[in-house]
Amino acid sequence: MTPEQPDQPGPDPNRTIRHRWPQPEPPHQDHGQSPYTQRLPYTPDMLPDVPQYEAKPPKSGWWWVIVVGGIAILVVVVAVVALLWARSTVEPPVKPGSQPTAEPAAQTPARVTDTKAQVSYLIPAGWTKADRPSSTSGIAAGGAIVVAFPQRQGGIGGAATSEQLQATADAVALDTARRFLPDLGSRDGLRTRALEVGGQPAATASFRVVFKSATKDPAYVRIVAVHTADGGLSYVYGSTVPDGDAARRALDGVLDSVTPA
């Protein structure tokens, strides 16, 4: 009997034992005993543990079909929209026997035709006809007035020069202003120039009027003198109270529209 041997410590779980196999009996060991075993020295794993990952499922092969189909649908939609827009811009065919509706003709501005003074002039929007003593026609709007009348007896004839015609226009304008503007005190800014109205010699004169009363605003006066077809003279006089850029433009617009009747 062999003496009892103390329990040997178990294998270290952190150490790997590669192999254990029986060895031949040593020559000095008695028969009947357990086979001889030999513990191999610890050898660490040469390859570390490799983590395992689940393989991703293969992508579906239908994605390209969806992309191509979406592009095809977009192209069809764009083509339909372009076709509808082109049809909407085409003018509808005219039915046989029908005529396209013509646009209404622009209205001709109203005019005063004074057969006695043998002149014609424009009636602006907002102006109304207004008869005045010793005039053959007239219009008014607010503080503005325009009248026409022929040359009175004793006036100059048709043989007057341009300078004489301008001087006559100035004299008649001042005389008429005194009748329509009785509080007239003085004037300034006189301007005269030669014109041609309907192929006939003409002249114009304009000036600013200052009233005697200091409470009244100044006025603007202008006149057009034109030779008539029968060798006489006619006048278109205008004045506006108070004076101002807009008032002058309105009055000048009427006097610039004077033509033979």
PDB file of C-alpha atoms in Angstrom:
ATOM      1  CA  MET A   1       0.000   0.000   0.000  1.00  0.00           C
ATOM      2  CA  THR A   2       1.323   3.377  -0.789  1.00  0.00           C
ATOM      3  CA  PRO A   3       0.871   6.140   1.626  1.00  0.00           C
ATOM      4  CA  GLU A   4      -2.007   8.468   0.967  1.00  0.00           C
ATOM      5  CA  GLN A   5      -1.047  11.498  -0.957  1.00  0.00           C
ATOM      6  CA  PRO A   6      -2.504  14.859  -0.167  1.00  0.00           C
ATOM      7  CA  ASP A   7      -5.170  16.075  -2.534  1.00  0.00           C
ATOM      8  CA  GLN A   8      -3.665  17.924  -5.408  1.00  0.00           C
ATOM      9  CA  PRO A   9      -5.211  21.217  -6.323  1.00  0.00           C
ATOM     10  CA  GLY A  10      -7.593  21.058  -9.301  1.00  0.00           C
ATOM     11  CA  PRO A  11      -6.767  22.577 -12.603  1.00  0.00           C
ATOM     12  CA  ASP A  12      -6.771  26.299 -12.796  1.00  0.00           C
ATOM     13  CA  PRO A  13      -9.871  27.324 -14.808  1.00  0.00           C
ATOM     14  CA  ASN A  14      -7.902  30.230 -16.232  1.00  0.00           C
ATOM     15  CA  ARG A  15      -5.277  27.910 -17.589  1.00  0.00           C
ATOM     16  CA  THR A  16      -5.778  25.699 -20.559  1.00  0.00           C
ATOM     17  CA  ILE A  17      -4.556  22.150 -20.497  1.00  0.00           C
ATOM     18  CA  ARG A  18      -3.998  21.049 -23.995  1.00  0.00           C
ATOM     19  CA  HIS A  19      -3.521  17.252 -23.680  1.00  0.00           C
ATOM     20  CA  ARG A  20      -3.210  14.572 -21.126  1.00  0.00           C
ATOM     21  CA  TRP A  21      -2.342  11.076 -22.209  1.00  0.00           C
ATOM     22  CA  PRO A  22      -0.781   8.007 -20.529  1.00  0.00           C
ATOM     23  CA  GLN A  23       2.954   7.595 -20.638  1.00  0.00           C
ATOM     24  CA  PRO A  24       4.871   4.328 -20.582  1.00  0.00           C
ATOM     25  CA  GLU A  25       5.508   2.942 -17.130  1.00  0.00           C
ATOM     26  CA  PRO A  26       8.739   3.850 -15.699  1.00  0.00           C
ATOM     27  CA  PRO A  27      10.811   0.708 -15.131  1.00  0.00           C
ATOM     28  CA  HIS A  28      10.890   1.060 -11.370  1.00  0.00           C
ATOM     29  CA  GLN A  29       7.049   1.248 -10.871  1.00  0.00           C
ATOM     30  CA  ASP A  30       5.272  -1.822  -9.620  1.00  0.00           C
ATOM     31  CA  HIS A  31       2.579  -3.475 -11.590  1.00  0.00           C
ATOM     32  CA  GLY A  32      -0.957  -2.988 -10.452  1.00  0.00           C
ATOM     33  CA  GLN A  33      -0.623   0.714  -9.940  1.00  0.00           C
ATOM     34  CA  SER A  34      -2.505   3.360 -11.994  1.00  0.00           C
ATOM     35  CA  PRO A  35      -0.992   4.408 -15.275  1.00  0.00           C
ATOM     36  CA  TYR A  36       1.423   7.201 -15.111  1.00  0.00           C
ATOM     37  CA  THR A  37       0.178  10.546 -16.230  1.00  0.00           C
ATOM     38  CA  GLN A  38       2.050  13.752 -16.959  1.00  0.00           C
ATOM     39  CA  ARG A  39       0.656  17.323 -16.727  1.00  0.00           C
ATOM     40  CA  LEU A  40       1.693  19.444 -19.625  1.00  0.00           C
ATOM     41  CA  PRO A  41       2.851  22.965 -18.947  1.00  0.00           C
ATOM     42  CA  TYR A  42       0.343  25.789 -19.488  1.00  0.00           C
ATOM     43  CA  THR A  43       0.256  27.178 -22.954  1.00  0.00           C
ATOM     44  CA  PRO A  44      -1.989  30.181 -23.618  1.00  0.00           C
ATOM     45  CA  ASP A  45      -4.359  30.195 -26.533  1.00  0.00           C
ATOM     46  CA  MET A  46      -2.558  31.405 -29.576  1.00  0.00           C
ATOM     47  CA  LEU A  47      -5.703  32.873 -31.083  1.00  0.00           C
ATOM     48  CA  PRO A  48      -7.897  35.203 -28.991  1.00  0.00           C
ATOM     49  CA  ASP A  49     -11.599  34.746 -28.914  1.00  0.00           C
ATOM     50  CA  VAL A  50     -13.206  36.510 -31.900  1.00  0.00           C
ATOM     51  CA  PRO A  51     -16.619  38.099 -31.319  1.00  0.00           C
ATOM     52  CA  GLN A  52     -19.334  36.791 -33.537  1.00  0.00           C
ATOM     53  CA  TYR A  53     -21.731  39.065 -35.385  1.00  0.00           C
ATOM     54  CA  GLU A  54     -24.890  38.225 -37.156  1.00  0.00           C
ATOM     55  CA  ALA A  55     -24.584  38.738 -40.875  1.00  0.00           C
ATOM     56  CA  LYS A  56     -26.838  41.490 -42.276  1.00  0.00           C
ATOM     57  CA  PRO A  57     -29.567  40.239 -44.542  1.00  0.00           C
ATOM     58  CA  PRO A  58     -28.885  40.972 -48.220  1.00  0.00           C
ATOM     59  CA  LYS A  59     -30.573  44.111 -49.610  1.00  0.00           C
ATOM     60  CA  SER A  60     -33.673  43.640 -51.602  1.00  0.00           C
ATOM     61  CA  GLY A  61     -33.209  43.875 -55.361  1.00  0.00           C
ATOM     62  CA  TRP A  62     -36.488  45.798 -55.848  1.00  0.00           C
ATOM     63  CA  TRP A  63     -35.223  49.223 -54.803  1.00  0.00           C
ATOM     64  CA  TRP A  64     -34.019  50.113 -58.297  1.00  0.00           C
ATOM     65  CA  VAL A  65     -37.418  49.165 -59.705  1.00  0.00           C
ATOM     66  CA  ILE A  66     -39.086  51.674 -57.332  1.00  0.00           C
ATOM     67  CA  VAL A  67     -36.627  54.452 -58.282  1.00  0.00           C
ATOM     68  CA  VAL A  68     -37.030  53.911 -62.028  1.00  0.00           C
ATOM     69  CA  GLY A  69     -40.814  53.727 -61.698  1.00  0.00           C
ATOM     70  CA  GLY A  70     -40.936  57.015 -59.722  1.00  0.00           C
ATOM     71  CA  ILE A  71     -38.861  58.807 -62.367  1.00  0.00           C
ATOM     72  CA  ALA A  72     -41.125  57.497 -65.133  1.00  0.00           C
ATOM     73  CA  ILE A  73     -44.252  58.718 -63.327  1.00  0.00           C
ATOM     74  CA  LEU A  74     -42.683  62.182 -62.802  1.00  0.00           C
ATOM     75  CA  VAL A  75     -41.850  62.466 -66.520  1.00  0.00           C
ATOM     76  CA  VAL A  76     -45.422  61.548 -67.477  1.00  0.00           C
ATOM     77  CA  VAL A  77     -46.892  64.133 -65.067  1.00  0.00           C
ATOM     78  CA  VAL A  78     -44.638  66.904 -66.439  1.00  0.00           C
ATOM     79  CA  ALA A  79     -45.599  66.008 -70.019  1.00  0.00           C
ATOM     80  CA  VAL A  80     -49.333  66.110 -69.207  1.00  0.00           C
ATOM     81  CA  VAL A  81     -49.033  69.497 -67.490  1.00  0.00           C
ATOM     82  CA  ALA A  82     -47.098  70.952 -70.440  1.00  0.00           C
ATOM     83  CA  LEU A  83     -49.724  69.649 -72.877  1.00  0.00           C
ATOM     84  CA  LEU A  84     -52.604  71.160 -70.891  1.00  0.00           C
ATOM     85  CA  TRP A  85     -50.818  74.523 -70.626  1.00  0.00           C
ATOM     86  CA  ALA A  86     -50.148  74.579 -74.389  1.00  0.00           C
ATOM     87  CA  ARG A  87     -53.804  73.901 -75.133  1.00  0.00           C
ATOM     88  CA  SER A  88     -54.950  76.661 -72.775  1.00  0.00           C
ATOM     89  CA  THR A  89     -52.842  79.274 -74.620  1.00  0.00           C
ATOM     90  CA  VAL A  90     -54.248  78.447 -78.055  1.00  0.00           C
ATOM     91  CA  GLU A  91     -56.990  80.831 -79.142  1.00  0.00           C
ATOM     92  CA  PRO A  92     -60.332  79.112 -79.743  1.00  0.00           C
ATOM     93  CA  PRO A  93     -61.249  78.772 -83.411  1.00  0.00           C
ATOM     94  CA  VAL A  94     -63.650  81.334 -84.820  1.00  0.00           C
ATOM     95  CA  LYS A  95     -66.938  79.828 -85.898  1.00  0.00           C
ATOM     96  CA  PRO A  96     -67.909  80.346 -89.530  1.00  0.00           C
ATOM     97  CA  GLY A  97     -69.939  83.476 -90.032  1.00  0.00           C
ATOM     98  CA  SER A  98     -68.913  84.978 -86.691  1.00  0.00           C
ATOM     99  CA  GLN A  99     -66.634  87.985 -86.280  1.00  0.00           C
ATOM    100  CA  PRO A 100     -64.367  88.646 -83.293  1.00  0.00           C
ATOM    101  CA  THR A 101     -65.659  91.311 -80.967  1.00  0.00           C
ATOM    102  CA  ALA A 102     -63.943  94.604 -81.690  1.00  0.00           C
ATOM    103  CA  GLU A 103     -62.615  96.662 -78.813  1.00  0.00           C
ATOM    104  CA  PRO A 104     -64.673  99.749 -78.113  1.00  0.00           C
ATOM    105  CA  ALA A 105     -63.244 102.834 -79.761  1.00  0.00           C
ATOM    106  CA  ALA A 106     -61.721 105.428 -77.478  1.00  0.00           C
ATOM    107  CA  GLN A 107     -64.073 108.287 -76.817  1.00  0.00           C
ATOM    108  CA  THR A 108     -63.186 111.554 -78.517  1.00  0.00           C
ATOM    109  CA  PRO A 109     -62.683 114.329 -75.932  1.00  0.00           C
ATOM    110  CA  ALA A 110     -65.515 116.861 -75.893  1.00  0.00           C
ATOM    111  CA  ARG A 111     -64.848 120.176 -77.576  1.00  0.00           C
ATOM    112  CA  VAL A 112     -66.503 123.553 -77.887  1.00  0.00           C
ATOM    113  CA  THR A 113     -67.101 124.613 -81.483  1.00  0.00           C
ATOM    114  CA  ASP A 114     -67.729 128.342 -81.567  1.00  0.00           C
ATOM    115  CA  THR A 115     -68.979 129.198 -85.049  1.00  0.00           C
ATOM    116  CA  LYS A 116     -69.227 132.934 -84.315  1.00  0.00           C
ATOM    117  CA  ALA A 117     -65.630 133.241 -83.162  1.00  0.00           C
ATOM    118  CA  GLN A 118     -64.627 130.524 -85.682  1.00  0.00           C
ATOM    119  CA  VAL A 119     -62.546 128.634 -83.087  1.00  0.00           C
ATOM    120  CA  SER A 120     -62.753 125.302 -81.310  1.00  0.00           C
ATOM    121  CA  TYR A 121     -61.167 124.217 -77.998  1.00  0.00           C
ATOM    122  CA  LEU A 122     -61.119 121.272 -75.599  1.00  0.00           C
ATOM    123  CA  ILE A 123     -63.473 120.741 -72.647  1.00  0.00           C
ATOM    124  CA  PRO A 124     -61.396 118.964 -69.938  1.00  0.00           C
ATOM    125  CA  ALA A 125     -62.956 116.490 -67.534  1.00  0.00           C
ATOM    126  CA  GLY A 126     -64.744 118.320 -64.723  1.00  0.00           C
ATOM    127  CA  TRP A 127     -65.287 121.497 -66.745  1.00  0.00           C
ATOM    128  CA  THR A 128     -68.755 122.675 -67.791  1.00  0.00           C
ATOM    129  CA  LYS A 129     -70.033 125.143 -70.367  1.00  0.00           C
ATOM    130  CA  ALA A 130     -70.498 128.632 -68.995  1.00  0.00           C
ATOM    131  CA  ASP A 131     -71.812 131.646 -70.968  1.00  0.00           C
ATOM    132  CA  ARG A 132     -70.436 135.068 -70.094  1.00  0.00           C
ATOM    133  CA  PRO A 133     -71.466 138.554 -71.289  1.00  0.00           C
ATOM    134  CA  SER A 134     -69.713 139.767 -74.457  1.00  0.00           C
ATOM    135  CA  SER A 135     -68.447 136.235 -75.221  1.00  0.00           C
ATOM    136  CA  THR A 136     -69.738 133.737 -77.768  1.00  0.00           C
ATOM    137  CA  SER A 137     -68.775 130.586 -75.807  1.00  0.00           C
ATOM    138  CA  GLY A 138     -67.199 129.627 -72.520  1.00  0.00           C
ATOM    139  CA  ILE A 139     -66.392 126.875 -69.985  1.00  0.00           C
ATOM    140  CA  ALA A 140     -65.558 126.992 -66.256  1.00  0.00           C
ATOM    141  CA  ALA A 141     -64.293 124.814 -63.403  1.00  0.00           C
ATOM    142  CA  GLY A 142     -63.931 126.147 -59.859  1.00  0.00           C
ATOM    143  CA  GLY A 143     -61.963 129.395 -59.997  1.00  0.00           C
ATOM    144  CA  ALA A 144     -60.958 128.924 -63.661  1.00  0.00           C
ATOM    145  CA  ILE A 145     -62.789 130.287 -66.710  1.00  0.00           C
ATOM    146  CA  VAL A 146     -62.216 130.217 -70.487  1.00  0.00           C
ATOM    147  CA  VAL A 147     -64.213 132.360 -72.974  1.00  0.00           C
ATOM    148  CA  ALA A 148     -64.007 133.010 -76.722  1.00  0.00           C
ATOM    149  CA  PHE A 149     -65.080 136.087 -78.688  1.00  0.00           C
ATOM    150  CA  PRO A 150     -64.334 137.729 -82.057  1.00  0.00           C
ATOM    151  CA  GLN A 151     -62.455 140.996 -82.575  1.00  0.00           C
ATOM    152  CA  ARG A 152     -64.533 144.068 -81.733  1.00  0.00           C
ATOM    153  CA  GLN A 153     -65.016 146.923 -84.155  1.00  0.00           C
ATOM    154  CA  GLY A 154     -61.944 149.118 -84.516  1.00  0.00           C
ATOM    155  CA  GLY A 155     -59.435 146.316 -84.012  1.00  0.00           C
ATOM    156  CA  ILE A 156     -56.415 145.656 -86.183  1.00  0.00           C
ATOM    157  CA  GLY A 157     -56.920 143.833 -89.467  1.00  0.00           C
ATOM    158  CA  GLY A 158     -55.441 140.693 -90.909  1.00  0.00           C
ATOM    159  CA  ALA A 159     -52.354 142.436 -92.289  1.00  0.00           C
ATOM    160  CA  ALA A 160     -50.800 142.854 -88.831  1.00  0.00           C
ATOM    161  CA  THR A 161     -47.242 141.666 -88.282  1.00  0.00           C
ATOM    162  CA  SER A 162     -46.255 139.052 -85.681  1.00  0.00           C
ATOM    163  CA  GLU A 163     -45.082 141.747 -83.257  1.00  0.00           C
ATOM    164  CA  GLN A 164     -48.320 143.712 -83.683  1.00  0.00           C
ATOM    165  CA  LEU A 165     -50.345 140.554 -83.115  1.00  0.00           C
ATOM    166  CA  GLN A 166     -48.448 139.789 -79.871  1.00  0.00           C
ATOM    167  CA  ALA A 167     -48.968 143.372 -78.660  1.00  0.00           C
ATOM    168  CA  THR A 168     -52.676 143.168 -79.489  1.00  0.00           C
ATOM    169  CA  ALA A 169     -52.983 139.878 -77.620  1.00  0.00           C
ATOM    170  CA  ASP A 170     -51.357 141.457 -74.547  1.00  0.00           C
ATOM    171  CA  ALA A 171     -53.645 144.508 -74.631  1.00  0.00           C
ATOM    172  CA  VAL A 172     -56.840 142.452 -75.088  1.00  0.00           C
ATOM    173  CA  ALA A 173     -55.790 140.030 -72.293  1.00  0.00           C
ATOM    174  CA  LEU A 174     -55.289 142.878 -69.807  1.00  0.00           C
ATOM    175  CA  ASP A 175     -58.574 144.548 -70.779  1.00  0.00           C
ATOM    176  CA  THR A 176     -60.504 141.248 -70.458  1.00  0.00           C
ATOM    177  CA  ALA A 177     -58.824 140.442 -67.111  1.00  0.00           C
ATOM    178  CA  ARG A 178     -60.072 143.742 -65.687  1.00  0.00           C
ATOM    179  CA  ARG A 179     -63.622 142.738 -66.558  1.00  0.00           C
ATOM    180  CA  PHE A 180     -63.398 139.233 -65.073  1.00  0.00           C
ATOM    181  CA  LEU A 181     -61.096 140.186 -62.166  1.00  0.00           C
ATOM    182  CA  PRO A 182     -62.415 143.607 -60.994  1.00  0.00           C
ATOM    183  CA  ASP A 183     -60.068 143.869 -57.986  1.00  0.00           C
ATOM    184  CA  LEU A 184     -56.992 143.617 -60.231  1.00  0.00           C
ATOM    185  CA  GLY A 185     -54.128 145.724 -58.901  1.00  0.00           C
ATOM    186  CA  SER A 186     -50.988 145.000 -60.940  1.00  0.00           C
ATOM    187  CA  ARG A 187     -49.381 142.297 -63.003  1.00  0.00           C
ATOM    188  CA  ASP A 188     -45.935 140.764 -63.525  1.00  0.00           C
ATOM    189  CA  GLY A 189     -44.251 137.975 -65.435  1.00  0.00           C
ATOM    190  CA  LEU A 190     -45.532 139.048 -68.861  1.00  0.00           C
ATOM    191  CA  ARG A 191     -44.686 136.635 -71.694  1.00  0.00           C
ATOM    192  CA  THR A 192     -45.690 136.847 -75.363  1.00  0.00           C
ATOM    193  CA  ARG A 193     -44.797 134.701 -78.362  1.00  0.00           C
ATOM    194  CA  ALA A 194     -45.913 134.048 -81.932  1.00  0.00           C
ATOM    195  CA  LEU A 195     -47.946 130.933 -82.816  1.00  0.00           C
ATOM    196  CA  GLU A 196     -49.562 129.275 -85.789  1.00  0.00           C
ATOM    197  CA  VAL A 197     -53.059 127.828 -85.334  1.00  0.00           C
ATOM    198  CA  GLY A 198     -54.499 125.730 -88.136  1.00  0.00           C
ATOM    199  CA  GLY A 199     -52.124 127.315 -90.618  1.00  0.00           C
ATOM    200  CA  GLN A 200     -53.185 130.833 -89.570  1.00  0.00           C
ATOM    201  CA  PRO A 201     -50.907 133.390 -87.825  1.00  0.00           C
ATOM    202  CA  ALA A 202     -51.569 133.591 -84.082  1.00  0.00           C
ATOM    203  CA  ALA A 203     -50.027 134.889 -80.867  1.00  0.00           C
ATOM    204  CA  THR A 204     -50.293 134.262 -77.117  1.00  0.00           C
ATOM    205  CA  ALA A 205     -49.724 136.433 -74.036  1.00  0.00           C
ATOM    206  CA  SER A 206     -49.664 135.414 -70.350  1.00  0.00           C
ATOM    207  CA  PHE A 207     -48.970 137.099 -67.006  1.00  0.00           C
ATOM    208  CA  ARG A 208     -49.552 136.936 -63.255  1.00  0.00           C
ATOM    209  CA  VAL A 209     -52.119 139.197 -61.602  1.00  0.00           C
ATOM    210  CA  VAL A 210     -51.794 140.658 -58.091  1.00  0.00           C
ATOM    211  CA  PHE A 211     -55.010 141.919 -56.479  1.00  0.00           C
ATOM    212  CA  LYS A 212     -55.435 145.143 -54.526  1.00  0.00           C
ATOM    213  CA  SER A 213     -56.657 143.217 -51.510  1.00  0.00           C
ATOM    214  CA  ALA A 214     -53.770 141.559 -49.733  1.00  0.00           C
ATOM    215  CA  THR A 215     -56.073 138.745 -48.619  1.00  0.00           C
ATOM    216  CA  LYS A 216     -56.581 137.485 -52.198  1.00  0.00           C
ATOM    217  CA  ASP A 217     -54.194 135.030 -53.821  1.00  0.00           C
ATOM    218  CA  PRO A 218     -52.630 135.990 -57.167  1.00  0.00           C
ATOM    219  CA  ALA A 219     -54.232 134.827 -60.427  1.00  0.00           C
ATOM    220  CA  TYR A 220     -52.905 133.546 -63.752  1.00  0.00           C
ATOM    221  CA  VAL A 221     -54.097 135.002 -67.083  1.00  0.00           C
ATOM    222  CA  ARG A 222     -53.466 133.821 -70.659  1.00  0.00           C
ATOM    223  CA  ILE A 223     -54.966 134.601 -74.077  1.00  0.00           C
ATOM    224  CA  VAL A 224     -54.620 133.250 -77.634  1.00  0.00           C
ATOM    225  CA  ALA A 225     -55.244 135.568 -80.613  1.00  0.00           C
ATOM    226  CA  VAL A 226     -55.724 133.874 -83.990  1.00  0.00           C
ATOM    227  CA  HIS A 227     -56.547 135.112 -87.487  1.00  0.00           C
ATOM    228  CA  THR A 228     -59.776 133.684 -88.859  1.00  0.00           C
ATOM    229  CA  ALA A 229     -60.485 132.543 -92.391  1.00  0.00           C
ATOM    230  CA  ASP A 230     -62.499 135.714 -93.187  1.00  0.00           C
ATOM    231  CA  GLY A 231     -59.548 137.966 -92.330  1.00  0.00           C
ATOM    232  CA  GLY A 232     -60.706 138.899 -88.847  1.00  0.00           C
ATOM    233  CA  LEU A 233     -59.314 138.136 -85.368  1.00  0.00           C
ATOM    234  CA  SER A 234     -60.715 135.985 -82.589  1.00  0.00           C
ATOM    235  CA  TYR A 235     -59.550 135.477 -79.016  1.00  0.00           C
ATOM    236  CA  VAL A 236     -59.696 132.659 -76.498  1.00  0.00           C
ATOM    237  CA  TYR A 237     -59.113 134.120 -73.008  1.00  0.00           C
ATOM    238  CA  GLY A 238     -58.545 132.173 -69.784  1.00  0.00           C
ATOM    239  CA  SER A 239     -57.825 132.973 -66.116  1.00  0.00           C
ATOM    240  CA  THR A 240     -57.566 130.934 -62.908  1.00  0.00           C
ATOM    241  CA  VAL A 241     -57.722 131.974 -59.247  1.00  0.00           C
ATOM    242  CA  PRO A 242     -55.615 131.125 -57.330  1.00  0.00           C
ATOM    243  CA  ASP A 243     -52.438 130.727 -59.380  1.00  0.00           C
ATOM    244  CA  GLY A 244     -50.432 127.494 -59.107  1.00  0.00           C
ATOM    245  CA  ASP A 245     -48.594 124.878 -61.161  1.00  0.00           C
ATOM    246  CA  ALA A 246     -51.576 122.535 -61.459  1.00  0.00           C
ATOM    247  CA  ALA A 247     -53.964 125.400 -62.262  1.00  0.00           C
ATOM    248  CA  ARG A 248     -51.625 126.728 -64.951  1.00  0.00           C
ATOM    249  CA  ARG A 249     -51.226 123.312 -66.555  1.00  0.00           C
ATOM    250  CA  ALA A 250     -55.010 122.857 -66.722  1.00  0.00           C
ATOM    251  CA  LEU A 251     -55.581 126.298 -68.244  1.00  0.00           C
ATOM    252  CA  ASP A 252     -52.685 125.979 -70.691  1.00  0.00           C
ATOM    253  CA  GLY A 253     -54.055 122.618 -71.801  1.00  0.00           C
ATOM    254  CA  VAL A 254     -57.296 124.270 -72.946  1.00  0.00           C
ATOM    255  CA  LEU A 255     -55.603 127.213 -74.710  1.00  0.00           C
ATOM    256  CA  ASP A 256     -53.057 124.912 -76.403  1.00  0.00           C
ATOM    257  CA  SER A 257     -55.982 122.945 -77.889  1.00  0.00           C
ATOM    258  CA  VAL A 258     -57.376 125.938 -79.840  1.00  0.00           C
ATOM    259  CA  THR A 259     -57.990 125.221 -83.543  1.00  0.00           C
ATOM    260  CA  PRO A 260     -60.035 126.923 -86.271  1.00  0.00           C
ATOM    261  CA  ALA A 261     -63.690 125.842 -86.184  1.00  0.00           C
TER     262      ALA A 261
END
